[in-house]
Amino acid sequence: MTSATLTIDIRAVVQNWHALDSLSDGETGAVVKADGYGLGAGIVGRALATAGARSFFVATAGEGQSLRHTLGQGPDIYVFSGHMEGDLEAIRDGHLIPLLNSVDQMLRHVEALPGHPFGIQLDTGMNRLGMEPSEWFAVRDIAFAQRPALIMSHLACADEPDHPMNAHQLEAFRSMTDGLDEVPRSLAATGGTLLGQAYHFDMTRPGVGLYGGLPFVDARPVVTLDLPIIQVREVTAGEPVGYGNSWIAPRDSHIATVSGGYADGLIRAMGAGATLFAGDTPCPVVGRVSMDLITADVTDLGQMPDSLQLMGRHQSVDTIADAAGTIGYEILTSLGARYDRVYDT
Ligand SMILES: *Cc1c(COP(=O)(O)O)cnc(C)c1O
């Protein structure tokens, strides 16, 4: 069999949720957008609902609708993109709570679905999504009269605890929402949860930390990725390996070709900065990452295993991301559909 195996430790996801939950006094939601950061929104959502999570967050109404299908009635499902043109059925039938991002969205929502719950997303300086202060103050009393289910905003620099933007956004959020005490508030994702109590408000909404990623340094790793060896060949000193002859063997070498490449989210930029592992022994990636294959130097291995490990005990998703000049989020959400997925539940 040539499929690589992606093992997803659902118990670790649940433990990470409990660990993040224990950091704040309020409610802890769960962000499961982008199919649960590529790991499976349905399975993750069900496990976290069983563990006690009552609020879930997705990016689009379509994601919300399929999550509702899996979770059934009960948990709240919030939609970050709010109420867009064409979202009416999904929001109504899926009992979704759109986080309204503008006065336009607010009008659309209350006209199309009067009495249907909604939340408000505020822009406190990131300039990406949500109502800006002037817009918000113009509709605040009208919105408040309809009892939003949640008022939230998002931090731009929460992964850098000392960044002045954090305090700046906290202050902006307070000035936009202080006094609206009966409406629950949420500011913190994973990074904000780690910034301390001032950032917690009534609900935190971690995403990446659940999946074992930074900035939650104490996270339990969630993902293991094993790439089967298809072939091992002997290469004499001076011979090239892979596209563009980018690696020339400095000595007589054994090169293993494993199944997995950039079409599986093992992005090409990771290139020679990455390492595969045979048990505890590192096997450097040599040559270019191709669409379906990666080559690694296994010269120093005594015995040839069936597969080499890219992510797991020795190497986290963030280590791989570093090698590729990106972040763990991007590696996780790029993992692709070709793996045999094994869920440890
Ligand atoms: C993605 C996202 C989150 C979760 O962020 P993490 O850094 O993954 O914890 C929370 N809130 C909003 C608005 C988001 O877009």
Short mmCIF file of C-alpha atoms and ligand atoms in Angstrom, two decimals:
data_model
loop_
_atom_site.label_atom_id
_atom_site.label_comp_id
_atom_site.label_asym_id
_atom_site.label_seq_id
_atom_site.Cartn_x
_atom_site.Cartn_y
_atom_site.Cartn_z
CA MET A 1 0.00 0.00 0.00
CA THR A 2 1.41 3.39 -0.96
CA SER A 3 -0.88 5.73 0.95
CA ALA A 4 0.66 7.64 3.78
CA THR A 5 -1.03 7.37 7.17
CA LEU A 6 -2.25 10.45 8.98
CA THR A 7 -3.04 9.58 12.58
CA ILE A 8 -5.17 12.10 14.46
CA ASP A 9 -5.26 11.80 18.22
CA ILE A 10 -8.75 12.95 19.13
CA ARG A 11 -8.12 12.32 22.82
CA ALA A 12 -5.27 14.83 22.60
CA VAL A 13 -7.64 17.38 21.02
CA VAL A 14 -10.04 16.89 23.94
CA GLN A 15 -7.19 17.21 26.46
CA ASN A 16 -6.00 20.39 24.78
CA TRP A 17 -9.52 21.80 25.01
CA HIS A 18 -9.68 20.96 28.73
CA ALA A 19 -6.23 22.47 29.28
CA LEU A 20 -7.21 25.72 27.53
CA ASP A 21 -10.56 25.71 29.35
CA SER A 22 -8.79 25.53 32.71
CA LEU A 23 -6.94 28.79 31.94
CA SER A 24 -10.08 30.93 32.08
CA ASP A 25 -13.14 31.19 34.30
CA GLY A 26 -15.59 31.68 31.43
CA GLU A 27 -16.89 29.41 28.74
CA THR A 28 -14.46 27.85 26.25
CA GLY A 29 -15.72 27.46 22.70
CA ALA A 30 -14.01 25.61 19.88
CA VAL A 31 -13.05 26.88 16.43
CA VAL A 32 -13.54 24.12 13.85
CA LYS A 33 -13.42 26.16 10.63
CA ALA A 34 -11.70 24.80 7.53
CA ASP A 35 -12.86 21.28 8.40
CA GLY A 36 -11.38 21.45 11.87
CA TYR A 37 -8.06 22.86 10.64
CA GLY A 38 -7.93 20.05 8.12
CA LEU A 39 -8.33 17.29 10.69
CA GLY A 40 -12.10 16.68 10.46
CA ALA A 41 -14.67 19.12 11.85
CA GLY A 42 -17.28 16.40 12.35
CA ILE A 43 -15.15 14.06 14.44
CA VAL A 44 -13.48 16.87 16.37
CA GLY A 45 -16.84 18.59 16.93
CA ARG A 46 -18.56 15.48 18.22
CA ALA A 47 -15.69 14.67 20.60
CA LEU A 48 -15.61 18.22 21.98
CA ALA A 49 -19.39 18.39 22.34
CA THR A 50 -19.22 15.17 24.35
CA ALA A 51 -16.43 16.69 26.43
CA GLY A 52 -18.68 19.67 27.23
CA ALA A 53 -18.07 22.31 24.56
CA ARG A 54 -21.30 24.22 23.89
CA SER A 55 -20.18 26.81 21.34
CA PHE A 56 -18.52 26.15 18.00
CA PHE A 57 -17.17 28.60 15.45
CA VAL A 58 -16.88 28.18 11.69
CA ALA A 59 -15.90 30.51 8.85
CA THR A 60 -18.89 30.13 6.52
CA ALA A 61 -22.57 29.26 6.72
CA GLY A 62 -21.93 26.19 4.56
CA GLU A 63 -19.45 24.88 7.09
CA GLY A 64 -21.96 25.63 9.82
CA GLN A 65 -24.70 23.69 8.09
CA SER A 66 -22.65 20.54 7.75
CA LEU A 67 -21.45 20.86 11.35
CA ARG A 68 -25.08 21.17 12.48
CA HIS A 69 -25.83 18.00 10.58
CA THR A 70 -23.15 16.15 12.55
CA LEU A 71 -23.77 17.70 15.95
CA GLY A 72 -27.57 17.77 15.90
CA GLN A 73 -29.48 20.43 17.81
CA GLY A 74 -28.02 21.73 21.03
CA PRO A 75 -24.62 23.35 20.62
CA ASP A 76 -24.41 26.94 19.37
CA ILE A 77 -22.70 27.33 16.01
CA TYR A 78 -21.34 30.81 15.22
CA VAL A 79 -20.36 31.93 11.71
CA PHE A 80 -17.44 34.39 11.43
CA SER A 81 -18.38 35.62 7.94
CA GLY A 82 -21.75 36.72 9.28
CA HIS A 83 -24.86 36.76 7.11
CA MET A 84 -23.90 36.94 3.45
CA GLU A 85 -26.13 37.10 0.41
CA GLY A 86 -27.44 33.57 -0.18
CA ASP A 87 -26.88 32.37 3.40
CA LEU A 88 -30.51 32.60 4.50
CA GLU A 89 -31.47 28.91 4.21
CA ALA A 90 -28.25 27.66 5.78
CA ILE A 91 -28.60 30.04 8.72
CA ARG A 92 -32.28 29.31 9.23
CA ASP A 93 -32.25 25.56 8.69
CA GLY A 94 -28.93 25.04 10.44
CA HIS A 95 -29.95 27.26 13.39
CA LEU A 96 -26.65 29.07 12.93
CA ILE A 97 -25.69 32.30 14.67
CA PRO A 98 -24.10 34.71 12.19
CA LEU A 99 -21.56 37.16 13.62
CA LEU A 100 -22.74 40.29 11.80
CA ASN A 101 -19.86 42.31 10.42
CA SER A 102 -21.54 45.46 9.14
CA VAL A 103 -24.73 47.47 9.22
CA ASP A 104 -25.53 45.98 5.79
CA GLN A 105 -25.32 42.48 7.21
CA MET A 106 -27.40 43.53 10.17
CA LEU A 107 -30.19 44.88 7.95
CA ARG A 108 -30.05 41.78 5.77
CA HIS A 109 -30.32 39.55 8.82
CA VAL A 110 -33.15 41.28 10.68
CA GLU A 111 -35.17 41.71 7.50
CA ALA A 112 -34.76 38.14 6.30
CA LEU A 113 -34.91 36.36 9.64
CA PRO A 114 -36.55 38.58 12.26
CA GLY A 115 -36.06 37.18 15.73
CA HIS A 116 -33.33 34.76 14.62
CA PRO A 117 -30.28 34.90 16.92
CA PHE A 118 -27.17 36.79 15.84
CA GLY A 119 -23.87 37.96 17.24
CA ILE A 120 -21.76 40.99 16.43
CA GLN A 121 -18.16 41.07 15.25
CA LEU A 122 -16.27 44.28 15.97
CA ASP A 123 -13.07 45.49 14.36
CA THR A 124 -10.73 46.68 17.09
CA GLY A 125 -7.82 47.47 14.80
CA MET A 126 -7.04 44.42 12.67
CA ASN A 127 -8.90 45.94 9.71
CA ARG A 128 -10.12 42.63 8.43
CA LEU A 129 -13.64 41.85 9.56
CA GLY A 130 -16.24 43.45 11.77
CA MET A 131 -17.85 46.82 12.48
CA GLU A 132 -15.52 49.71 13.09
CA PRO A 133 -16.16 52.01 16.06
CA SER A 134 -18.12 54.71 14.18
CA GLU A 135 -20.35 52.14 12.48
CA TRP A 136 -20.86 50.30 15.75
CA PHE A 137 -21.74 53.35 17.79
CA ALA A 138 -24.35 54.28 15.19
CA VAL A 139 -26.25 50.99 15.59
CA ARG A 140 -25.19 49.88 19.04
CA ASP A 141 -28.42 50.70 20.83
CA ILE A 142 -30.59 49.13 18.13
CA ALA A 143 -28.42 46.01 18.12
CA PHE A 144 -28.34 45.84 21.87
CA ALA A 145 -32.14 46.06 22.07
CA GLN A 146 -32.28 42.81 20.08
CA ARG A 147 -29.99 41.03 22.55
CA PRO A 148 -27.06 39.75 20.51
CA ALA A 149 -25.98 36.26 21.53
CA LEU A 150 -22.33 37.33 21.58
CA ILE A 151 -20.14 40.34 20.86
CA MET A 152 -16.66 39.45 19.72
CA SER A 153 -13.49 40.79 18.19
CA HIS A 154 -10.18 39.27 17.10
CA LEU A 155 -6.58 40.04 18.09
CA ALA A 156 -4.00 40.61 15.36
CA CYS A 157 -0.81 39.97 17.35
CA ALA A 158 -1.80 37.67 20.22
CA ASP A 159 1.01 35.23 19.41
CA GLU A 160 3.44 37.98 20.50
CA PRO A 161 2.60 38.59 24.19
CA ASP A 162 4.65 41.80 24.38
CA HIS A 163 3.19 43.39 21.27
CA PRO A 164 1.57 46.76 22.11
CA MET A 165 -1.27 45.95 19.70
CA ASN A 166 -2.71 43.53 22.29
CA ALA A 167 -3.32 46.18 24.93
CA HIS A 168 -4.45 48.61 22.23
CA GLN A 169 -7.12 46.21 20.97
CA LEU A 170 -8.17 45.28 24.50
CA GLU A 171 -8.73 48.94 25.25
CA ALA A 172 -10.67 49.44 21.99
CA PHE A 173 -12.84 46.39 22.72
CA ARG A 174 -13.60 47.63 26.20
CA SER A 175 -14.50 51.09 25.02
CA MET A 176 -16.84 49.66 22.39
CA THR A 177 -18.56 47.16 24.69
CA ASP A 178 -18.25 48.21 28.34
CA GLY A 179 -21.66 48.77 29.85
CA LEU A 180 -23.41 46.19 27.66
CA ASP A 181 -23.09 43.81 30.54
CA GLU A 182 -25.85 41.37 29.76
CA VAL A 183 -24.33 40.40 26.41
CA PRO A 184 -21.50 37.85 26.58
CA ARG A 185 -18.21 39.03 25.10
CA SER A 186 -15.31 37.18 23.47
CA LEU A 187 -11.92 38.50 22.40
CA ALA A 188 -9.43 35.66 22.78
CA ALA A 189 -8.48 32.90 20.37
CA THR A 190 -5.61 30.57 21.38
CA GLY A 191 -3.06 33.35 21.69
CA GLY A 192 -5.38 35.65 23.61
CA THR A 193 -6.31 32.85 26.01
CA LEU A 194 -2.63 32.63 26.93
CA LEU A 195 -2.35 36.40 27.44
CA GLY A 196 -4.20 36.20 30.74
CA GLN A 197 -7.44 36.99 32.45
CA ALA A 198 -7.88 40.53 31.12
CA TYR A 199 -8.39 39.05 27.65
CA HIS A 200 -10.81 36.28 28.56
CA PHE A 201 -14.17 38.05 29.00
CA ASP A 202 -17.09 35.58 28.95
CA MET A 203 -15.87 33.18 26.29
CA THR A 204 -12.56 32.16 24.77
CA ARG A 205 -12.51 30.57 21.31
CA PRO A 206 -9.31 28.64 20.69
CA GLY A 207 -8.60 26.96 17.38
CA VAL A 208 -5.01 26.00 16.64
CA GLY A 209 -4.17 25.14 20.24
CA LEU A 210 -6.78 22.37 20.16
CA TYR A 211 -4.93 20.84 17.24
CA GLY A 212 -1.56 20.89 18.96
CA GLY A 213 -0.17 24.03 17.33
CA LEU A 214 1.69 27.12 18.51
CA PRO A 215 1.32 29.48 20.27
CA PHE A 216 -0.01 26.88 22.75
CA VAL A 217 3.43 25.53 23.70
CA ASP A 218 1.99 23.09 26.23
CA ALA A 219 -0.35 21.48 23.70
CA ARG A 220 -0.35 17.73 23.34
CA PRO A 221 0.64 16.80 19.81
CA VAL A 222 -2.32 15.67 17.75
CA VAL A 223 -0.96 14.68 14.35
CA THR A 224 1.34 11.84 13.34
CA LEU A 225 2.29 11.39 9.69
CA ASP A 226 4.01 8.25 8.42
CA LEU A 227 5.15 8.03 4.81
CA PRO A 228 5.67 4.52 3.42
CA ILE A 229 8.98 3.75 1.71
CA ILE A 230 8.34 2.75 -1.89
CA GLN A 231 11.91 2.09 -2.91
CA VAL A 232 15.46 2.33 -1.61
CA ARG A 233 18.34 2.80 -4.03
CA GLU A 234 22.10 3.03 -3.91
CA VAL A 235 23.56 6.23 -5.23
CA THR A 236 27.27 6.65 -5.78
CA ALA A 237 29.12 9.76 -4.69
CA GLY A 238 28.63 12.48 -7.29
CA GLU A 239 25.25 11.25 -8.58
CA PRO A 240 22.23 13.59 -8.44
CA VAL A 241 18.83 12.94 -6.83
CA GLY A 242 15.50 14.36 -7.97
CA TYR A 243 14.33 17.30 -10.10
CA GLY A 244 16.87 19.86 -11.15
CA ASN A 245 19.76 17.72 -9.85
CA SER A 246 19.51 19.91 -6.81
CA TRP A 247 21.20 17.38 -4.53
CA ILE A 248 24.44 15.61 -5.42
CA ALA A 249 25.46 12.71 -3.19
CA PRO A 250 28.57 13.76 -1.25
CA ARG A 251 29.31 10.09 -0.49
CA ASP A 252 28.01 6.69 -1.55
CA SER A 253 24.46 6.82 -0.18
CA HIS A 254 21.21 4.94 0.29
CA ILE A 255 18.23 7.01 -0.73
CA ALA A 256 14.68 6.12 0.26
CA THR A 257 11.78 7.35 -1.84
CA VAL A 258 8.62 7.78 0.22
CA SER A 259 4.99 8.30 -0.76
CA GLY A 260 3.85 11.86 -0.06
CA GLY A 261 4.56 15.20 -1.69
CA TYR A 262 3.35 18.71 -2.23
CA ALA A 263 -0.01 17.46 -3.50
CA ASP A 264 -0.49 16.16 0.04
CA GLY A 265 0.31 19.51 1.61
CA LEU A 266 3.97 18.71 2.20
CA ILE A 267 4.80 21.94 0.55
CA ARG A 268 7.75 22.18 -1.75
CA ALA A 269 9.28 25.08 0.17
CA MET A 270 9.93 22.66 3.03
CA GLY A 271 12.61 21.15 0.78
CA ALA A 272 15.92 20.29 2.26
CA GLY A 273 15.15 21.95 5.59
CA ALA A 274 13.07 18.97 6.66
CA THR A 275 13.92 15.66 8.21
CA LEU A 276 12.19 12.29 8.23
CA PHE A 277 12.60 9.92 11.14
CA ALA A 278 13.16 6.18 11.31
CA GLY A 279 12.33 5.62 14.95
CA ASP A 280 14.75 7.99 16.67
CA THR A 281 17.16 8.29 13.75
CA PRO A 282 16.93 11.42 11.61
CA CYS A 283 17.00 10.93 7.83
CA PRO A 284 17.50 14.28 6.08
CA VAL A 285 15.27 15.07 3.12
CA VAL A 286 17.48 15.40 0.03
CA GLY A 287 16.59 16.83 -3.35
CA ARG A 288 13.33 18.55 -4.16
CA VAL A 289 9.92 17.62 -2.82
CA SER A 290 7.88 16.41 -5.80
CA MET A 291 4.13 16.19 -6.22
CA ASP A 292 3.82 12.67 -4.81
CA LEU A 293 7.27 11.76 -3.57
CA ILE A 294 10.01 12.78 -1.17
CA THR A 295 13.56 11.42 -1.09
CA ALA A 296 15.56 11.02 2.10
CA ASP A 297 19.10 9.96 2.97
CA VAL A 298 18.87 6.67 4.86
CA THR A 299 22.54 5.69 4.51
CA ASP A 300 23.07 5.54 8.25
CA LEU A 301 20.15 3.24 9.01
CA GLY A 302 20.98 -0.30 10.04
CA GLN A 303 17.61 -1.76 9.21
CA MET A 304 15.13 -0.37 6.70
CA PRO A 305 11.67 0.35 8.19
CA ASP A 306 8.45 0.22 6.16
CA SER A 307 7.87 3.93 6.57
CA LEU A 308 9.52 7.15 7.69
CA GLN A 309 7.84 9.64 9.99
CA LEU A 310 7.45 13.30 9.04
CA MET A 311 5.33 14.47 11.96
CA GLY A 312 5.10 12.92 15.38
CA ARG A 313 7.20 12.48 18.47
CA HIS A 314 10.33 14.07 17.02
CA GLN A 315 8.87 16.76 14.86
CA SER A 316 5.76 18.87 15.32
CA VAL A 317 3.61 20.53 12.71
CA ASP A 318 5.33 23.79 13.64
CA THR A 319 8.81 22.35 13.02
CA ILE A 320 7.74 21.41 9.51
CA ALA A 321 6.16 24.80 9.05
CA ASP A 322 9.39 26.48 10.13
CA ALA A 323 11.38 24.50 7.58
CA ALA A 324 8.95 25.71 4.92
CA GLY A 325 8.91 29.34 6.07
CA THR A 326 5.25 29.20 7.05
CA ILE A 327 3.04 28.54 10.11
CA GLY A 328 1.53 25.36 11.53
CA TYR A 329 -1.97 26.53 10.57
CA GLU A 330 -1.07 26.41 6.88
CA ILE A 331 0.52 22.97 7.05
CA LEU A 332 -2.48 21.52 8.92
CA THR A 333 -5.09 22.97 6.61
CA SER A 334 -3.13 21.86 3.52
CA LEU A 335 -2.82 18.20 4.46
CA GLY A 336 -5.05 17.02 1.66
CA ALA A 337 -7.30 14.07 0.94
CA ARG A 338 -4.91 11.29 -0.08
CA TYR A 339 -3.96 10.03 3.35
CA ASP A 340 -5.33 7.01 5.13
CA ARG A 341 -6.76 8.78 8.13
CA VAL A 342 -6.71 6.97 11.43
CA TYR A 343 -8.53 8.54 14.38
CA ASP A 344 -7.44 7.66 17.90
CA THR A 345 -10.60 8.14 19.92
C1 LIG B 1 -9.47 31.40 13.27
C2 LIG B 1 -10.07 32.28 14.29
C3 LIG B 1 -10.00 31.94 15.65
C4 LIG B 1 -9.15 30.81 16.16
O1 LIG B 1 -7.81 31.26 16.15
P1 LIG B 1 -6.59 30.35 16.65
O2 LIG B 1 -5.41 31.25 16.53
O3 LIG B 1 -6.52 29.20 15.71
O4 LIG B 1 -6.87 29.92 18.03
C5 LIG B 1 -10.73 32.72 16.54
N1 LIG B 1 -11.44 33.80 16.12
C6 LIG B 1 -11.48 34.17 14.82
C7 LIG B 1 -12.24 35.37 14.43
C8 LIG B 1 -10.78 33.44 13.87
O5 LIG B 1 -10.81 33.82 12.58
#
